[in-house]
Amino acid sequence: MIEQNVQKLLESLPKTNPFGEKVTLVAAVKLQSPEDINRAISAGITDIGDNHVQEFKDKYDQITGNPVRHFIGHLQTNKVKYLLGKVDLYHSLDRYALADELSKRGERAGVVSSVLIQINIGNEATKSGFALEDADEAYARIKAMQSLKVKGLMAMLPDVDDEKELTRLAKLMREKFEKLKQTDPDIQYLSMGMSGDWKLCVECGSNMIRLGTAIFGKRNYQN
Ligand SMILES: *Cc1c(COP(=O)(O)O)cnc(C)c1O
């Protein structure tokens, strides 16, 4: 199953998005066993993303194939210390306190962390992230932090079926990304798209998608 899913996805993923950028597929591995994650890696997954610090720690040494490590979940400031130096890209810088903590700890340890600024594009109470209208200020302030390198933006679209609205929001994200990218060569990634909406997101200019269900099947929250 996992092998077929990965193969199908890699085949159906366009080589580039409409902006000519390569699209990176990140496997969202929350609640998956190290065995299943390693199967996905053997099948061609190059990047994996965790949501939970405890899971990340527990599984860290059991992952084979040396994938690129992403952290895609909400991160408590008191847990930054467990991740520092082990994560290649943090997708979810959603508040200044987290950016401060990551930068300060990084400075002390001599670690520069690559980050994406999370935007709450649907202004949803259930999601974290900066409002789109605060994105420029967040970018400027976080970029000024010593031990952080801002590499782009991340967003989760609302879980609704209205394609027109989803397209509108995804395009707003691309516009903001585009503006930052024009003045800052470090800006490379627009992380947007999950199993249900990744095609639409790539069409609108996402170049990094995070897929769980499409690779591993429905998550089992019982275990
Ligand atoms: C779980 C998760 C995903 C993947 O969701 P699926 O719908 O299973 O593809 C993507 N991004 C984040 C931040 C997640 O927590």
mmCIF file of C-alpha atoms and ligand atoms in Angstrom:
data_model
loop_
_atom_site.group_PDB
_atom_site.id
_atom_site.type_symbol
_atom_site.label_atom_id
_atom_site.label_comp_id
_atom_site.label_asym_id
_atom_site.label_seq_id
_atom_site.Cartn_x
_atom_site.Cartn_y
_atom_site.Cartn_z
ATOM 1 C CA MET A 1 0.000 0.000 0.000
ATOM 2 C CA ILE A 2 2.518 2.602 1.148
ATOM 3 C CA GLU A 3 4.893 1.763 -1.691
ATOM 4 C CA GLN A 4 2.121 2.024 -4.283
ATOM 5 C CA ASN A 5 0.864 5.267 -2.794
ATOM 6 C CA VAL A 6 4.309 6.837 -2.909
ATOM 7 C CA GLN A 7 4.884 5.636 -6.447
ATOM 8 C CA LYS A 8 1.520 6.960 -7.624
ATOM 9 C CA LEU A 9 2.102 10.299 -5.940
ATOM 10 C CA LEU A 10 5.580 10.738 -7.344
ATOM 11 C CA GLU A 11 4.193 9.956 -10.792
ATOM 12 C CA SER A 12 1.261 12.334 -10.528
ATOM 13 C CA LEU A 13 3.253 15.175 -9.014
ATOM 14 C CA PRO A 14 4.047 17.682 -11.768
ATOM 15 C CA LYS A 15 7.776 18.220 -12.319
ATOM 16 C CA THR A 16 7.270 21.890 -11.605
ATOM 17 C CA ASN A 17 4.470 24.190 -10.492
ATOM 18 C CA PRO A 18 3.180 26.819 -12.976
ATOM 19 C CA PHE A 19 6.013 29.095 -11.818
ATOM 20 C CA GLY A 20 8.651 26.622 -12.961
ATOM 21 C CA GLU A 21 9.660 25.606 -9.442
ATOM 22 C CA LYS A 22 10.314 22.037 -8.377
ATOM 23 C CA VAL A 23 7.666 20.738 -5.966
ATOM 24 C CA THR A 24 8.984 19.017 -2.838
ATOM 25 C CA LEU A 25 6.874 16.262 -1.315
ATOM 26 C CA VAL A 26 7.156 16.039 2.467
ATOM 27 C CA ALA A 27 5.647 12.950 4.088
ATOM 28 C CA ALA A 28 3.641 13.978 7.178
ATOM 29 C CA VAL A 29 4.548 11.139 9.519
ATOM 30 C CA LYS A 30 2.551 11.800 12.685
ATOM 31 C CA LEU A 31 1.359 8.598 14.335
ATOM 32 C CA GLN A 32 3.194 6.407 11.805
ATOM 33 C CA SER A 33 5.559 3.687 12.943
ATOM 34 C CA PRO A 34 9.263 3.891 12.096
ATOM 35 C CA GLU A 35 8.765 0.769 9.951
ATOM 36 C CA ASP A 36 6.103 2.418 7.819
ATOM 37 C CA ILE A 37 8.095 5.636 7.558
ATOM 38 C CA ASN A 38 11.117 3.669 6.402
ATOM 39 C CA ARG A 39 8.987 1.866 3.828
ATOM 40 C CA ALA A 40 7.897 5.221 2.425
ATOM 41 C CA ILE A 41 11.532 6.341 2.304
ATOM 42 C CA SER A 42 12.579 3.171 0.506
ATOM 43 C CA ALA A 43 9.814 3.847 -2.015
ATOM 44 C CA GLY A 44 11.224 7.265 -2.821
ATOM 45 C CA ILE A 45 10.236 9.734 -0.080
ATOM 46 C CA THR A 46 13.140 12.118 0.540
ATOM 47 C CA ASP A 47 11.610 14.452 3.121
ATOM 48 C CA ILE A 48 9.674 13.696 6.304
ATOM 49 C CA GLY A 49 7.797 16.038 8.623
ATOM 50 C CA ASP A 50 6.857 15.511 12.269
ATOM 51 C CA ASN A 51 4.221 17.250 14.352
ATOM 52 C CA HIS A 52 5.016 16.081 17.841
ATOM 53 C CA VAL A 53 8.309 16.518 19.667
ATOM 54 C CA GLN A 54 7.933 13.299 21.630
ATOM 55 C CA GLU A 55 7.346 11.264 18.481
ATOM 56 C CA PHE A 56 10.203 13.020 16.742
ATOM 57 C CA LYS A 57 12.547 12.095 19.607
ATOM 58 C CA ASP A 58 11.310 8.530 19.950
ATOM 59 C CA LYS A 59 11.648 7.740 16.264
ATOM 60 C CA TYR A 60 14.657 9.865 15.388
ATOM 61 C CA ASP A 61 17.302 7.142 15.473
ATOM 62 C CA GLN A 62 15.090 4.497 13.880
ATOM 63 C CA ILE A 63 14.648 6.317 10.605
ATOM 64 C CA THR A 64 16.813 5.024 7.797
ATOM 65 C CA GLY A 65 17.898 6.593 4.537
ATOM 66 C CA ASN A 66 18.874 9.964 5.982
ATOM 67 C CA PRO A 67 15.826 11.965 4.853
ATOM 68 C CA VAL A 68 15.535 15.727 5.104
ATOM 69 C CA ARG A 69 13.814 16.469 8.427
ATOM 70 C CA HIS A 70 10.970 18.931 8.697
ATOM 71 C CA PHE A 71 9.003 19.970 11.732
ATOM 72 C CA ILE A 72 5.493 20.880 10.663
ATOM 73 C CA GLY A 73 3.479 21.020 13.893
ATOM 74 C CA HIS A 74 2.751 23.602 16.530
ATOM 75 C CA LEU A 75 5.820 23.846 18.750
ATOM 76 C CA GLN A 76 5.896 24.767 22.435
ATOM 77 C CA THR A 77 8.794 27.035 23.333
ATOM 78 C CA ASN A 78 9.921 24.766 26.186
ATOM 79 C CA LYS A 79 10.443 21.927 23.702
ATOM 80 C CA VAL A 80 12.658 23.795 21.259
ATOM 81 C CA LYS A 81 15.715 22.422 23.023
ATOM 82 C CA TYR A 82 14.917 18.877 21.924
ATOM 83 C CA LEU A 83 14.826 19.793 18.250
ATOM 84 C CA LEU A 84 17.645 22.280 17.939
ATOM 85 C CA GLY A 85 20.176 21.181 15.350
ATOM 86 C CA LYS A 86 18.109 18.177 14.279
ATOM 87 C CA VAL A 87 15.502 19.831 12.087
ATOM 88 C CA ASP A 88 16.357 21.013 8.573
ATOM 89 C CA LEU A 89 13.276 23.191 8.165
ATOM 90 C CA TYR A 90 10.725 24.424 10.712
ATOM 91 C CA HIS A 91 7.424 25.082 8.899
ATOM 92 C CA SER A 92 5.444 26.490 11.740
ATOM 93 C CA LEU A 93 6.977 29.666 13.123
ATOM 94 C CA ASP A 94 3.635 31.020 14.218
ATOM 95 C CA ARG A 95 4.513 33.555 16.926
ATOM 96 C CA TYR A 96 7.357 35.791 18.062
ATOM 97 C CA ALA A 97 7.954 33.949 21.341
ATOM 98 C CA LEU A 98 8.822 30.803 19.410
ATOM 99 C CA ALA A 99 11.089 32.659 16.999
ATOM 100 C CA ASP A 100 12.873 34.303 19.951
ATOM 101 C CA GLU A 101 13.423 31.023 21.718
ATOM 102 C CA LEU A 102 14.694 29.255 18.614
ATOM 103 C CA SER A 103 17.046 32.118 17.821
ATOM 104 C CA LYS A 104 18.382 32.540 21.365
ATOM 105 C CA ARG A 105 19.039 28.855 21.843
ATOM 106 C CA GLY A 106 20.568 28.695 18.399
ATOM 107 C CA GLU A 107 22.920 31.549 19.193
ATOM 108 C CA ARG A 108 24.154 29.798 22.316
ATOM 109 C CA ALA A 109 24.624 26.487 20.520
ATOM 110 C CA GLY A 110 25.980 27.893 17.267
ATOM 111 C CA VAL A 111 23.021 26.571 15.277
ATOM 112 C CA VAL A 112 21.281 28.545 12.557
ATOM 113 C CA SER A 113 17.736 27.246 11.992
ATOM 114 C CA SER A 114 15.873 27.501 8.696
ATOM 115 C CA VAL A 115 12.268 28.512 9.164
ATOM 116 C CA LEU A 116 9.024 29.225 7.351
ATOM 117 C CA ILE A 117 6.629 31.785 8.732
ATOM 118 C CA GLN A 118 3.184 30.319 9.249
ATOM 119 C CA ILE A 119 0.286 32.407 7.999
ATOM 120 C CA ASN A 120 -3.249 31.778 9.201
ATOM 121 C CA ILE A 121 -4.619 32.438 5.743
ATOM 122 C CA GLY A 122 -8.225 31.588 6.594
ATOM 123 C CA ASN A 123 -8.174 33.612 9.836
ATOM 124 C CA GLU A 124 -9.348 30.528 11.663
ATOM 125 C CA ALA A 125 -9.609 30.468 15.443
ATOM 126 C CA THR A 126 -8.516 26.820 15.437
ATOM 127 C CA LYS A 127 -5.258 27.482 13.564
ATOM 128 C CA SER A 128 -2.201 29.387 14.632
ATOM 129 C CA GLY A 129 -0.028 31.687 12.593
ATOM 130 C CA PHE A 130 0.283 35.339 11.702
ATOM 131 C CA ALA A 131 -2.513 37.150 9.915
ATOM 132 C CA LEU A 132 -1.704 37.803 6.266
ATOM 133 C CA GLU A 133 -1.715 41.549 6.900
ATOM 134 C CA ASP A 134 0.972 41.056 9.563
ATOM 135 C CA ALA A 135 3.172 38.918 7.328
ATOM 136 C CA ASP A 136 5.537 41.713 6.259
ATOM 137 C CA GLU A 137 6.186 42.776 9.826
ATOM 138 C CA ALA A 138 6.642 39.173 10.972
ATOM 139 C CA TYR A 139 9.067 38.558 8.109
ATOM 140 C CA ALA A 140 11.105 41.682 8.925
ATOM 141 C CA ARG A 141 11.277 40.958 12.642
ATOM 142 C CA ILE A 142 12.091 37.272 12.313
ATOM 143 C CA LYS A 143 14.599 37.853 9.538
ATOM 144 C CA ALA A 144 16.444 40.222 11.869
ATOM 145 C CA MET A 145 16.917 37.467 14.454
ATOM 146 C CA GLN A 146 20.508 36.278 14.616
ATOM 147 C CA SER A 147 20.215 32.548 14.363
ATOM 148 C CA LEU A 148 17.226 32.175 12.080
ATOM 149 C CA LYS A 149 17.151 32.020 8.310
ATOM 150 C CA VAL A 150 13.712 32.718 6.861
ATOM 151 C CA LYS A 151 13.198 30.537 3.805
ATOM 152 C CA GLY A 152 9.558 31.169 3.021
ATOM 153 C CA LEU A 153 5.964 30.838 4.125
ATOM 154 C CA MET A 154 3.664 28.048 5.240
ATOM 155 C CA ALA A 155 -0.106 27.889 5.343
ATOM 156 C CA MET A 156 -2.946 25.462 5.872
ATOM 157 C CA LEU A 157 -6.055 26.188 3.890
ATOM 158 C CA PRO A 158 -9.407 25.897 5.666
ATOM 159 C CA ASP A 159 -11.053 22.482 5.545
ATOM 160 C CA VAL A 160 -13.920 23.489 3.254
ATOM 161 C CA ASP A 161 -15.109 22.308 -0.163
ATOM 162 C CA ASP A 162 -15.462 25.741 -1.739
ATOM 163 C CA GLU A 163 -12.829 25.527 -4.486
ATOM 164 C CA LYS A 164 -13.206 29.145 -5.487
ATOM 165 C CA GLU A 165 -12.512 30.319 -1.957
ATOM 166 C CA LEU A 166 -9.589 27.900 -1.544
ATOM 167 C CA THR A 167 -8.110 29.123 -4.825
ATOM 168 C CA ARG A 168 -8.506 32.722 -3.745
ATOM 169 C CA LEU A 169 -6.679 32.065 -0.459
ATOM 170 C CA ALA A 170 -3.929 29.993 -2.079
ATOM 171 C CA LYS A 171 -3.317 32.767 -4.604
ATOM 172 C CA LEU A 172 -3.074 35.342 -1.829
ATOM 173 C CA MET A 173 -0.354 33.202 -0.274
ATOM 174 C CA ARG A 174 1.493 32.950 -3.572
ATOM 175 C CA GLU A 175 1.325 36.736 -4.038
ATOM 176 C CA LYS A 176 2.823 37.352 -0.624
ATOM 177 C CA PHE A 177 5.492 34.718 -1.210
ATOM 178 C CA GLU A 178 6.282 36.225 -4.607
ATOM 179 C CA LYS A 179 6.770 39.703 -3.148
ATOM 180 C CA LEU A 180 9.184 38.469 -0.495
ATOM 181 C CA LYS A 181 11.028 36.308 -2.987
ATOM 182 C CA GLN A 182 11.664 39.222 -5.325
ATOM 183 C CA THR A 183 13.743 41.051 -2.744
ATOM 184 C CA ASP A 184 15.240 38.160 -0.788
ATOM 185 C CA PRO A 185 17.085 35.268 -2.479
ATOM 186 C CA ASP A 186 16.774 33.178 0.721
ATOM 187 C CA ILE A 187 13.017 32.952 0.172
ATOM 188 C CA GLN A 188 12.485 29.635 -1.613
ATOM 189 C CA TYR A 189 9.595 27.682 -0.162
ATOM 190 C CA LEU A 190 5.856 28.079 -0.124
ATOM 191 C CA SER A 191 4.677 25.128 1.969
ATOM 192 C CA MET A 192 0.990 24.682 1.272
ATOM 193 C CA GLY A 193 -1.084 21.624 0.455
ATOM 194 C CA MET A 194 -2.178 18.447 2.243
ATOM 195 C CA SER A 195 -3.794 15.235 0.974
ATOM 196 C CA GLY A 196 -7.140 16.860 0.227
ATOM 197 C CA ASP A 197 -6.010 20.055 -1.466
ATOM 198 C CA TRP A 198 -2.467 19.621 -2.769
ATOM 199 C CA LYS A 199 -3.350 19.732 -6.465
ATOM 200 C CA LEU A 200 -5.140 23.020 -6.104
ATOM 201 C CA CYS A 201 -2.264 24.376 -4.007
ATOM 202 C CA VAL A 202 0.397 23.403 -6.548
ATOM 203 C CA GLU A 203 -1.713 24.907 -9.353
ATOM 204 C CA CYS A 204 -1.759 28.160 -7.385
ATOM 205 C CA GLY A 205 2.000 28.154 -6.837
ATOM 206 C CA SER A 206 2.860 26.044 -3.819
ATOM 207 C CA ASN A 207 6.250 24.342 -4.158
ATOM 208 C CA MET A 208 6.185 22.197 -1.027
ATOM 209 C CA ILE A 209 3.354 19.884 -0.043
ATOM 210 C CA ARG A 210 2.881 17.903 3.167
ATOM 211 C CA LEU A 211 1.009 14.652 2.699
ATOM 212 C CA GLY A 212 0.021 12.116 5.334
ATOM 213 C CA THR A 213 -3.173 10.296 4.458
ATOM 214 C CA ALA A 214 -2.345 10.071 0.750
ATOM 215 C CA ILE A 215 0.808 8.126 1.648
ATOM 216 C CA PHE A 216 -0.050 6.149 4.781
ATOM 217 C CA GLY A 217 -3.836 5.903 4.606
ATOM 218 C CA LYS A 218 -6.201 7.083 7.329
ATOM 219 C CA ARG A 219 -4.435 7.771 10.623
ATOM 220 C CA ASN A 220 -5.312 5.580 13.573
ATOM 221 C CA TYR A 221 -5.724 7.852 16.589
ATOM 222 C CA GLN A 222 -6.407 4.916 18.933
ATOM 223 C CA ASN A 223 -2.791 3.843 19.346
HETATM 224 C C1 LIG B 1 -1.117 16.000 9.444
HETATM 225 C C2 LIG B 1 -0.610 17.186 8.713
HETATM 226 C C3 LIG B 1 -0.505 17.187 7.330
HETATM 227 C C4 LIG B 1 -0.949 16.032 6.456
HETATM 228 O O1 LIG B 1 -2.331 15.925 6.465
HETATM 229 P P1 LIG B 1 -3.066 14.859 5.506
HETATM 230 O O2 LIG B 1 -4.418 15.439 5.309
HETATM 231 O O3 LIG B 1 -3.089 13.566 6.220
HETATM 232 O O4 LIG B 1 -2.297 14.811 4.244
HETATM 233 C C5 LIG B 1 0.026 18.302 6.722
HETATM 234 N N1 LIG B 1 0.440 19.373 7.429
HETATM 235 C C6 LIG B 1 0.327 19.416 8.764
HETATM 236 C C7 LIG B 1 0.809 20.609 9.490
HETATM 237 C C8 LIG B 1 -0.197 18.332 9.440
HETATM 238 O O5 LIG B 1 -0.309 18.390 10.764
#
